[in-house]
């Protein structure tokens, strides 16, 4: 029996250590529940399932239908898979500890796992060989993955760890004597303590089992000094994973019909078109009663003559809220009605009897069902002052779109500043602190650390202080490097540009990077002031945006301007009555613009109204007047891209000019390209030596432009070779490239009048393995003793191998590639090299076709125009003239 166990163990070691074979399909997801969304209108379903973190299922598709036969995908959830490890850490081997695993069924729930110590004779027990302490996909060779429920800890038992000491560094504290003993209270000191484990911890580590189930008496020690086990691997070749979560998908769809049965299933993918499916479950959605709104505040301020009523409601399908006043004489009276997204209401001009009356809030859902809050009265209190409203709140058609949205803008431009020191903090200079040595470190409480003269028996985890050191809180030394961060709080109507910054009285600088960061270097210690302005597009400072930040170095190493504590709520609707408008978004006070994308498709002739509510932290709010009506409109042209149209026009005129002159037969000068002008010389040398030429098209394949350029040059070279009666060897890396090269060489030989010299076997496929291809081509050079080698196309790590092999044979070598990283190797090993765009221009140079040469001149002149504009822009912006920069500032949205 022992030999059999050993044999199984060796097989398992081989499987895990030397790679993975064919993977077994993972277990399908298990749906744990399907339930109707509470308090909705019958158009929501919540589907829940178990997902194990070690599962290879990366994508979960939710399918729904009114019948099992007709289901369609309605949702997707994607997951980041755990890393895959093919080799298990040998330190996690536990086969010699004698632990066994038994799986207990748990009804419809996940099976539970139990651990036994020693062989109890249970036929269902499997010996635990390895443990995993982090979630990984693992090697799924011949291991079968199973998922179980369990929590176990691997406790470290090595002597070095048990006897090791820890070091704690407490920054900003100092020892202080108090009546209740010695404490470490906040102060400008740094204390470093060397601690040894408490007697209780030492006893636990020395006597603990290496693998433990949670024990309430020692659970905190198990978590601190142990590692949770994520999976067990047994000698039966099974991997039991235990870390899981319960996930869910909320299916909210207006097409769902209440009182109709729907079927759901989950299709989970673990590869391309490889999936497993869950069981099918069903549910009948119900149009529920809405949840009664909960009143969170009802305050009346007699001095202001106002009342604010606040509430919350968890429901998502509320159509409106209705406030009802209840009086003894007139009964119930509706006094206000607001949208279903509202959570606050302000009343003013109340009479005495209205203040004393009872109130009730009624919510109505979209199905017409109602729910009522408990009756309440207004409570006397003080309502804080409302927050200030931003000026210039406007709503306009979103520019440069296709009638899909409205842009809301408000406020004046503002600039916020912040700073932090980039200096490295020096190491503290410690000195001995005998006051603490030999005492016990009792941990932190209310921002202070307690020090005890002795441990409180063994029931605590207090650590003994072996040594203690103290030092002053270190401060960085001058000069200082200060990183200034800034944020422009603006909108599209503000016409703003860059930010100008000034340190003390030094010359102001403009941050042309506009990335919200600027570094001032070499600053001395002492008091400093940073001032910032936002500039207009023309480069003038907007004085109302002036922001100042004052600080002292090295005492204050970071800081910034405070932001407004308000929040902004935006409401939209198709009525001028603000009570009918619904909240669409909540924004921080730093926002000055919001693009309300009403639809992704052009909408009809609907018009919209908006208003803004500003809420302060104390709960009061202020509303703007509604703006509107606003109608989204389609735009014929994107005005933010006028510069693109202008440049396109310039390039079009240049192209027409050169193409017309080319058609009239005018010749254009292009500079000689050494690699191409010496092609005839290279072919002539091959003719004299009676040896073939080799032409390599690289590794990128036909879709790549560099390969197409190489094919064009091949046609020219092959035609000359036919005239000189030379063999052309073209070893191909890609089968499709081989076919194109064969036809190119065949056509060239035919055009030269020597189709009889063409040998189809000279253009052949080698292999699509990079270095095998390099080795094969190098062998051809040596065996065939090629006189000339051409390398035209895309090359990678094999470039130097090929060129060195060719150089060793004494062949003339001409290379051409647009791979900048490979050009140095070709330049040093080849006689001539076409660099970058010279490869593309070679075909025009060889053919001397006026149209192709004209295309080169067009490109060169276009580049010249761009360079002139760039140079002019640099000069103008250096003198503070921004109009050229603003003209070419393209809006992408």
PDB file of N, CA and C in Angstrom, residues 327-406:
ATOM      1  N   UNK A 327     -55.510  68.609   8.628  1.00  0.00           N
ATOM      2  CA  UNK A 327     -56.065  69.533   9.621  1.00  0.00           C
ATOM      3  C   UNK A 327     -57.406  69.005  10.106  1.00  0.00           C
ATOM      4  N   UNK A 328     -57.811  69.492  11.285  1.00  0.00           N
ATOM      5  CA  UNK A 328     -59.068  69.021  11.878  1.00  0.00           C
ATOM      6  C   UNK A 328     -60.273  69.513  11.096  1.00  0.00           C
ATOM      7  N   UNK A 329     -60.154  70.672  10.471  1.00  0.00           N
ATOM      8  CA  UNK A 329     -61.320  71.265   9.817  1.00  0.00           C
ATOM      9  C   UNK A 329     -61.471  70.788   8.379  1.00  0.00           C
ATOM     10  N   UNK A 330     -60.398  70.885   7.600  1.00  0.00           N
ATOM     11  CA  UNK A 330     -60.504  70.603   6.158  1.00  0.00           C
ATOM     12  C   UNK A 330     -60.002  69.226   5.761  1.00  0.00           C
ATOM     13  N   UNK A 331     -59.540  68.424   6.696  1.00  0.00           N
ATOM     14  CA  UNK A 331     -59.046  67.091   6.377  1.00  0.00           C
ATOM     15  C   UNK A 331     -57.686  67.152   5.700  1.00  0.00           C
ATOM     16  N   UNK A 332     -57.493  66.295   4.697  1.00  0.00           N
ATOM     17  CA  UNK A 332     -56.205  66.244   3.992  1.00  0.00           C
ATOM     18  C   UNK A 332     -56.205  67.202   2.810  1.00  0.00           C
ATOM     19  N   UNK A 333     -55.095  67.917   2.665  1.00  0.00           N
ATOM     20  CA  UNK A 333     -54.956  68.896   1.591  1.00  0.00           C
ATOM     21  C   UNK A 333     -53.566  68.771   0.977  1.00  0.00           C
ATOM     22  N   UNK A 334     -53.522  68.575  -0.358  1.00  0.00           N
ATOM     23  CA  UNK A 334     -52.228  68.510  -1.046  1.00  0.00           C
ATOM     24  C   UNK A 334     -51.654  69.910  -1.151  1.00  0.00           C
ATOM     25  N   UNK A 335     -50.426  70.058  -0.655  1.00  0.00           N
ATOM     26  CA  UNK A 335     -49.815  71.385  -0.697  1.00  0.00           C
ATOM     27  C   UNK A 335     -48.586  71.437  -1.604  1.00  0.00           C
ATOM     28  N   UNK A 336     -48.061  70.280  -1.987  1.00  0.00           N
ATOM     29  CA  UNK A 336     -46.895  70.267  -2.890  1.00  0.00           C
ATOM     30  C   UNK A 336     -46.777  68.903  -3.537  1.00  0.00           C
ATOM     31  N   UNK A 337     -46.279  68.903  -4.769  1.00  0.00           N
ATOM     32  CA  UNK A 337     -46.004  67.645  -5.480  1.00  0.00           C
ATOM     33  C   UNK A 337     -44.704  67.822  -6.251  1.00  0.00           C
ATOM     34  N   UNK A 338     -43.761  66.897  -6.045  1.00  0.00           N
ATOM     35  CA  UNK A 338     -42.442  66.999  -6.668  1.00  0.00           C
ATOM     36  C   UNK A 338     -42.087  65.669  -7.336  1.00  0.00           C
ATOM     37  N   UNK A 339     -41.014  65.673  -8.113  1.00  0.00           N
ATOM     38  CA  UNK A 339     -40.598  64.493  -8.859  1.00  0.00           C
ATOM     39  C   UNK A 339     -40.084  63.377  -7.964  1.00  0.00           C
ATOM     40  N   UNK A 340     -40.011  62.186  -8.525  1.00  0.00           N
ATOM     41  CA  UNK A 340     -39.627  61.009  -7.761  1.00  0.00           C
ATOM     42  C   UNK A 340     -38.168  60.965  -7.363  1.00  0.00           C
ATOM     43  N   UNK A 341     -37.330  61.850  -7.904  1.00  0.00           N
ATOM     44  CA  UNK A 341     -35.913  61.880  -7.531  1.00  0.00           C
ATOM     45  C   UNK A 341     -35.622  62.899  -6.442  1.00  0.00           C
ATOM     46  N   UNK A 342     -36.637  63.638  -5.994  1.00  0.00           N
ATOM     47  CA  UNK A 342     -36.434  64.665  -4.983  1.00  0.00           C
ATOM     48  C   UNK A 342     -36.278  64.016  -3.610  1.00  0.00           C
ATOM     49  N   UNK A 343     -35.500  64.687  -2.758  1.00  0.00           N
ATOM     50  CA  UNK A 343     -35.332  64.227  -1.367  1.00  0.00           C
ATOM     51  C   UNK A 343     -35.508  65.361  -0.369  1.00  0.00           C
ATOM     52  N   UNK A 344     -35.795  66.566  -0.853  1.00  0.00           N
ATOM     53  CA  UNK A 344     -35.986  67.724   0.018  1.00  0.00           C
ATOM     54  C   UNK A 344     -37.060  68.627  -0.557  1.00  0.00           C
ATOM     55  N   UNK A 345     -37.713  69.346   0.348  1.00  0.00           N
ATOM     56  CA  UNK A 345     -38.769  70.272  -0.058  1.00  0.00           C
ATOM     57  C   UNK A 345     -38.755  71.441   0.913  1.00  0.00           C
ATOM     58  N   UNK A 346     -38.865  72.647   0.391  1.00  0.00           N
ATOM     59  CA  UNK A 346     -38.855  73.841   1.232  1.00  0.00           C
ATOM     60  C   UNK A 346     -40.212  74.513   1.150  1.00  0.00           C
ATOM     61  N   UNK A 347     -40.779  74.853   2.322  1.00  0.00           N
ATOM     62  CA  UNK A 347     -42.057  75.556   2.435  1.00  0.00           C
ATOM     63  C   UNK A 347     -41.812  76.924   3.036  1.00  0.00           C
ATOM     64  N   UNK A 348     -42.551  77.907   2.561  1.00  0.00           N
ATOM     65  CA  UNK A 348     -42.417  79.255   3.105  1.00  0.00           C
ATOM     66  C   UNK A 348     -43.805  79.890   3.203  1.00  0.00           C
ATOM     67  N   UNK A 349     -43.870  80.972   3.996  1.00  0.00           N
ATOM     68  CA  UNK A 349     -45.134  81.688   4.165  1.00  0.00           C
ATOM     69  C   UNK A 349     -46.187  80.899   4.915  1.00  0.00           C
ATOM     70  N   UNK A 350     -45.780  80.054   5.864  1.00  0.00           N
ATOM     71  CA  UNK A 350     -46.728  79.233   6.616  1.00  0.00           C
ATOM     72  C   UNK A 350     -47.410  80.058   7.705  1.00  0.00           C
ATOM     73  N   UNK A 351     -48.692  79.802   7.872  1.00  0.00           N
ATOM     74  CA  UNK A 351     -49.448  80.430   8.962  1.00  0.00           C
ATOM     75  C   UNK A 351     -49.278  79.588  10.219  1.00  0.00           C
ATOM     76  N   UNK A 352     -49.736  80.157  11.356  1.00  0.00           N
ATOM     77  CA  UNK A 352     -49.552  79.475  12.631  1.00  0.00           C
ATOM     78  C   UNK A 352     -50.241  78.122  12.658  1.00  0.00           C
ATOM     79  N   UNK A 353     -51.481  78.083  12.141  1.00  0.00           N
ATOM     80  CA  UNK A 353     -52.186  76.802  12.162  1.00  0.00           C
ATOM     81  C   UNK A 353     -51.539  75.784  11.218  1.00  0.00           C
ATOM     82  N   UNK A 354     -50.881  76.255  10.158  1.00  0.00           N
ATOM     83  CA  UNK A 354     -50.189  75.349   9.240  1.00  0.00           C
ATOM     84  C   UNK A 354     -48.901  74.813   9.862  1.00  0.00           C
ATOM     85  N   UNK A 355     -48.301  75.616  10.729  1.00  0.00           N
ATOM     86  CA  UNK A 355     -47.105  75.145  11.419  1.00  0.00           C
ATOM     87  C   UNK A 355     -47.465  74.060  12.413  1.00  0.00           C
ATOM     88  N   UNK A 356     -48.619  74.196  13.060  1.00  0.00           N
ATOM     89  CA  UNK A 356     -49.031  73.226  14.072  1.00  0.00           C
ATOM     90  C   UNK A 356     -49.670  71.980  13.476  1.00  0.00           C
ATOM     91  N   UNK A 357     -49.982  71.996  12.167  1.00  0.00           N
ATOM     92  CA  UNK A 357     -50.718  70.884  11.549  1.00  0.00           C
ATOM     93  C   UNK A 357     -49.841  69.645  11.409  1.00  0.00           C
ATOM     94  N   UNK A 358     -50.521  68.540  11.157  1.00  0.00           N
ATOM     95  CA  UNK A 358     -49.816  67.301  10.864  1.00  0.00           C
ATOM     96  C   UNK A 358     -49.594  67.190   9.355  1.00  0.00           C
ATOM     97  N   UNK A 359     -48.551  66.431   8.966  1.00  0.00           N
ATOM     98  CA  UNK A 359     -48.221  66.263   7.559  1.00  0.00           C
ATOM     99  C   UNK A 359     -47.968  64.781   7.271  1.00  0.00           C
ATOM    100  N   UNK A 360     -48.112  64.452   6.002  1.00  0.00           N
ATOM    101  CA  UNK A 360     -47.824  63.099   5.546  1.00  0.00           C
ATOM    102  C   UNK A 360     -47.258  63.193   4.132  1.00  0.00           C
ATOM    103  N   UNK A 361     -46.260  62.347   3.822  1.00  0.00           N
ATOM    104  CA  UNK A 361     -45.672  62.302   2.487  1.00  0.00           C
ATOM    105  C   UNK A 361     -46.141  61.040   1.789  1.00  0.00           C
ATOM    106  N   UNK A 362     -46.671  61.182   0.588  1.00  0.00           N
ATOM    107  CA  UNK A 362     -47.219  60.068  -0.183  1.00  0.00           C
ATOM    108  C   UNK A 362     -46.366  59.874  -1.430  1.00  0.00           C
ATOM    109  N   UNK A 363     -45.889  58.650  -1.659  1.00  0.00           N
ATOM    110  CA  UNK A 363     -45.132  58.339  -2.876  1.00  0.00           C
ATOM    111  C   UNK A 363     -45.999  57.531  -3.825  1.00  0.00           C
ATOM    112  N   UNK A 364     -45.881  57.828  -5.118  1.00  0.00           N
ATOM    113  CA  UNK A 364     -46.636  57.128  -6.153  1.00  0.00           C
ATOM    114  C   UNK A 364     -45.651  56.550  -7.159  1.00  0.00           C
ATOM    115  N   UNK A 365     -45.730  55.247  -7.412  1.00  0.00           N
ATOM    116  CA  UNK A 365     -44.810  54.654  -8.381  1.00  0.00           C
ATOM    117  C   UNK A 365     -45.381  54.771  -9.782  1.00  0.00           C
ATOM    118  N   UNK A 366     -44.614  54.309 -10.761  1.00  0.00           N
ATOM    119  CA  UNK A 366     -45.015  54.469 -12.155  1.00  0.00           C
ATOM    120  C   UNK A 366     -46.182  53.567 -12.536  1.00  0.00           C
ATOM    121  N   UNK A 367     -46.492  52.594 -11.670  1.00  0.00           N
ATOM    122  CA  UNK A 367     -47.667  51.762 -11.903  1.00  0.00           C
ATOM    123  C   UNK A 367     -48.918  52.305 -11.253  1.00  0.00           C
ATOM    124  N   UNK A 368     -48.800  53.455 -10.559  1.00  0.00           N
ATOM    125  CA  UNK A 368     -49.964  54.079  -9.933  1.00  0.00           C
ATOM    126  C   UNK A 368     -50.201  53.669  -8.497  1.00  0.00           C
ATOM    127  N   UNK A 369     -49.354  52.813  -7.930  1.00  0.00           N
ATOM    128  CA  UNK A 369     -49.539  52.389  -6.549  1.00  0.00           C
ATOM    129  C   UNK A 369     -48.903  53.402  -5.606  1.00  0.00           C
ATOM    130  N   UNK A 370     -49.511  53.540  -4.407  1.00  0.00           N
ATOM    131  CA  UNK A 370     -49.080  54.556  -3.464  1.00  0.00           C
ATOM    132  C   UNK A 370     -48.616  53.945  -2.154  1.00  0.00           C
ATOM    133  N   UNK A 371     -47.777  54.715  -1.457  1.00  0.00           N
ATOM    134  CA  UNK A 371     -47.342  54.370  -0.103  1.00  0.00           C
ATOM    135  C   UNK A 371     -47.235  55.662   0.682  1.00  0.00           C
ATOM    136  N   UNK A 372     -47.548  55.595   1.980  1.00  0.00           N
ATOM    137  CA  UNK A 372     -47.587  56.792   2.811  1.00  0.00           C
ATOM    138  C   UNK A 372     -46.575  56.686   3.939  1.00  0.00           C
ATOM    139  N   UNK A 373     -45.984  57.826   4.263  1.00  0.00           N
ATOM    140  CA  UNK A 373     -45.121  57.886   5.430  1.00  0.00           C
ATOM    141  C   UNK A 373     -45.983  58.011   6.682  1.00  0.00           C
ATOM    142  N   UNK A 374     -45.350  57.865   7.828  1.00  0.00           N
ATOM    143  CA  UNK A 374     -46.046  58.162   9.070  1.00  0.00           C
ATOM    144  C   UNK A 374     -46.342  59.662   9.132  1.00  0.00           C
ATOM    145  N   UNK A 375     -47.398  60.009   9.826  1.00  0.00           N
ATOM    146  CA  UNK A 375     -47.689  61.430  10.000  1.00  0.00           C
ATOM    147  C   UNK A 375     -46.612  62.065  10.868  1.00  0.00           C
ATOM    148  N   UNK A 376     -46.342  63.332  10.613  1.00  0.00           N
ATOM    149  CA  UNK A 376     -45.305  64.033  11.361  1.00  0.00           C
ATOM    150  C   UNK A 376     -45.692  65.499  11.507  1.00  0.00           C
ATOM    151  N   UNK A 377     -45.042  66.160  12.430  1.00  0.00           N
ATOM    152  CA  UNK A 377     -45.217  67.587  12.645  1.00  0.00           C
ATOM    153  C   UNK A 377     -43.895  68.308  12.410  1.00  0.00           C
ATOM    154  N   UNK A 378     -43.996  69.596  12.138  1.00  0.00           N
ATOM    155  CA  UNK A 378     -42.804  70.409  11.994  1.00  0.00           C
ATOM    156  C   UNK A 378     -42.200  70.677  13.357  1.00  0.00           C
ATOM    157  N   UNK A 379     -40.891  70.557  13.447  1.00  0.00           N
ATOM    158  CA  UNK A 379     -40.173  70.770  14.700  1.00  0.00           C
ATOM    159  C   UNK A 379     -39.473  72.120  14.649  1.00  0.00           C
ATOM    160  N   UNK A 380     -39.630  72.902  15.713  1.00  0.00           N
ATOM    161  CA  UNK A 380     -38.983  74.214  15.772  1.00  0.00           C
ATOM    162  C   UNK A 380     -37.474  74.046  15.809  1.00  0.00           C
ATOM    163  N   UNK A 381     -36.781  74.842  15.066  1.00  0.00           N
ATOM    164  CA  UNK A 381     -35.322  74.768  15.016  1.00  0.00           C
ATOM    165  C   UNK A 381     -34.759  75.882  14.167  1.00  0.00           C
ATOM    166  N   UNK A 382     -33.457  75.883  14.028  1.00  0.00           N
ATOM    167  CA  UNK A 382     -32.783  76.920  13.242  1.00  0.00           C
ATOM    168  C   UNK A 382     -32.304  76.315  11.935  1.00  0.00           C
ATOM    169  N   UNK A 383     -32.733  76.889  10.848  1.00  0.00           N
ATOM    170  CA  UNK A 383     -32.299  76.448   9.527  1.00  0.00           C
ATOM    171  C   UNK A 383     -31.076  77.275   9.131  1.00  0.00           C
ATOM    172  N   UNK A 384     -29.968  76.640   8.785  1.00  0.00           N
ATOM    173  CA  UNK A 384     -28.771  77.410   8.397  1.00  0.00           C
ATOM    174  C   UNK A 384     -29.024  78.212   7.133  1.00  0.00           C
ATOM    175  N   UNK A 385     -28.182  79.200   6.940  1.00  0.00           N
ATOM    176  CA  UNK A 385     -28.313  80.028   5.748  1.00  0.00           C
ATOM    177  C   UNK A 385     -28.098  79.198   4.491  1.00  0.00           C
ATOM    178  N   UNK A 386     -28.810  79.508   3.419  1.00  0.00           N
ATOM    179  CA  UNK A 386     -28.622  78.737   2.180  1.00  0.00           C
ATOM    180  C   UNK A 386     -27.287  79.052   1.538  1.00  0.00           C
ATOM    181  N   UNK A 387     -26.760  78.133   0.735  1.00  0.00           N
ATOM    182  CA  UNK A 387     -25.486  78.384   0.048  1.00  0.00           C
ATOM    183  C   UNK A 387     -25.682  79.387  -1.082  1.00  0.00           C
ATOM    184  N   UNK A 388     -24.612  80.048  -1.488  1.00  0.00           N
ATOM    185  CA  UNK A 388     -24.729  80.986  -2.611  1.00  0.00           C
ATOM    186  C   UNK A 388     -24.937  80.251  -3.928  1.00  0.00           C
ATOM    187  N   UNK A 389     -25.706  80.861  -4.802  1.00  0.00           N
ATOM    188  CA  UNK A 389     -25.946  80.281  -6.118  1.00  0.00           C
ATOM    189  C   UNK A 389     -24.915  80.802  -7.113  1.00  0.00           C
ATOM    190  N   UNK A 390     -24.408  79.935  -7.981  1.00  0.00           N
ATOM    191  CA  UNK A 390     -23.469  80.416  -9.007  1.00  0.00           C
ATOM    192  C   UNK A 390     -24.192  81.295 -10.025  1.00  0.00           C
ATOM    193  N   UNK A 391     -23.451  82.225 -10.589  1.00  0.00           N
ATOM    194  CA  UNK A 391     -24.029  83.111 -11.590  1.00  0.00           C
ATOM    195  C   UNK A 391     -23.968  82.463 -12.971  1.00  0.00           C
ATOM    196  N   UNK A 392     -24.746  83.049 -13.868  1.00  0.00           N
ATOM    197  CA  UNK A 392     -24.704  82.705 -15.299  1.00  0.00           C
ATOM    198  C   UNK A 392     -25.039  81.234 -15.556  1.00  0.00           C
ATOM    199  N   UNK A 393     -26.079  80.713 -14.909  1.00  0.00           N
ATOM    200  CA  UNK A 393     -26.508  79.345 -15.201  1.00  0.00           C
ATOM    201  C   UNK A 393     -27.258  79.334 -16.524  1.00  0.00           C
ATOM    202  N   UNK A 394     -26.717  78.624 -17.512  1.00  0.00           N
ATOM    203  CA  UNK A 394     -27.298  78.593 -18.849  1.00  0.00           C
ATOM    204  C   UNK A 394     -27.405  77.157 -19.347  1.00  0.00           C
ATOM    205  N   UNK A 395     -28.320  76.960 -20.270  1.00  0.00           N
ATOM    206  CA  UNK A 395     -28.489  75.670 -20.948  1.00  0.00           C
ATOM    207  C   UNK A 395     -28.530  75.941 -22.444  1.00  0.00           C
ATOM    208  N   UNK A 396     -27.634  75.295 -23.186  1.00  0.00           N
ATOM    209  CA  UNK A 396     -27.541  75.505 -24.628  1.00  0.00           C
ATOM    210  C   UNK A 396     -27.449  74.163 -25.335  1.00  0.00           C
ATOM    211  N   UNK A 397     -27.776  74.195 -26.615  1.00  0.00           N
ATOM    212  CA  UNK A 397     -27.557  73.011 -27.441  1.00  0.00           C
ATOM    213  C   UNK A 397     -26.069  72.666 -27.430  1.00  0.00           C
ATOM    214  N   UNK A 398     -25.775  71.384 -27.272  1.00  0.00           N
ATOM    215  CA  UNK A 398     -24.377  70.968 -27.231  1.00  0.00           C
ATOM    216  C   UNK A 398     -23.737  71.215 -28.593  1.00  0.00           C
ATOM    217  N   UNK A 399     -22.662  71.996 -28.642  1.00  0.00           N
ATOM    218  CA  UNK A 399     -22.055  72.287 -29.947  1.00  0.00           C
ATOM    219  C   UNK A 399     -21.396  71.063 -30.561  1.00  0.00           C
ATOM    220  N   UNK A 400     -21.383  71.048 -31.878  1.00  0.00           N
ATOM    221  CA  UNK A 400     -20.636  70.045 -32.635  1.00  0.00           C
ATOM    222  C   UNK A 400     -21.090  68.614 -32.360  1.00  0.00           C
ATOM    223  N   UNK A 401     -22.405  68.419 -32.164  1.00  0.00           N
ATOM    224  CA  UNK A 401     -22.920  67.066 -31.989  1.00  0.00           C
ATOM    225  C   UNK A 401     -24.022  66.827 -33.010  1.00  0.00           C
ATOM    226  N   UNK A 402     -24.703  65.702 -32.891  1.00  0.00           N
ATOM    227  CA  UNK A 402     -25.766  65.361 -33.841  1.00  0.00           C
ATOM    228  C   UNK A 402     -27.119  65.338 -33.129  1.00  0.00           C
ATOM    229  N   UNK A 403     -27.397  66.404 -32.378  1.00  0.00           N
ATOM    230  CA  UNK A 403     -28.673  66.574 -31.671  1.00  0.00           C
ATOM    231  C   UNK A 403     -28.872  65.527 -30.598  1.00  0.00           C
ATOM    232  N   UNK A 404     -27.809  65.253 -29.844  1.00  0.00           N
ATOM    233  CA  UNK A 404     -27.919  64.229 -28.801  1.00  0.00           C
ATOM    234  C   UNK A 404     -27.846  64.791 -27.398  1.00  0.00           C
ATOM    235  N   UNK A 405     -27.624  66.094 -27.228  1.00  0.00           N
ATOM    236  CA  UNK A 405     -27.479  66.560 -25.870  1.00  0.00           C
ATOM    237  C   UNK A 405     -27.531  68.064 -25.709  1.00  0.00           C
ATOM    238  N   UNK A 406     -27.537  68.459 -24.410  1.00  0.00           N
ATOM    239  CA  UNK A 406     -27.553  69.852 -23.986  1.00  0.00           C
ATOM    240  C   UNK A 406     -26.349  70.072 -23.083  1.00  0.00           C
TER     241      UNK A 406
END
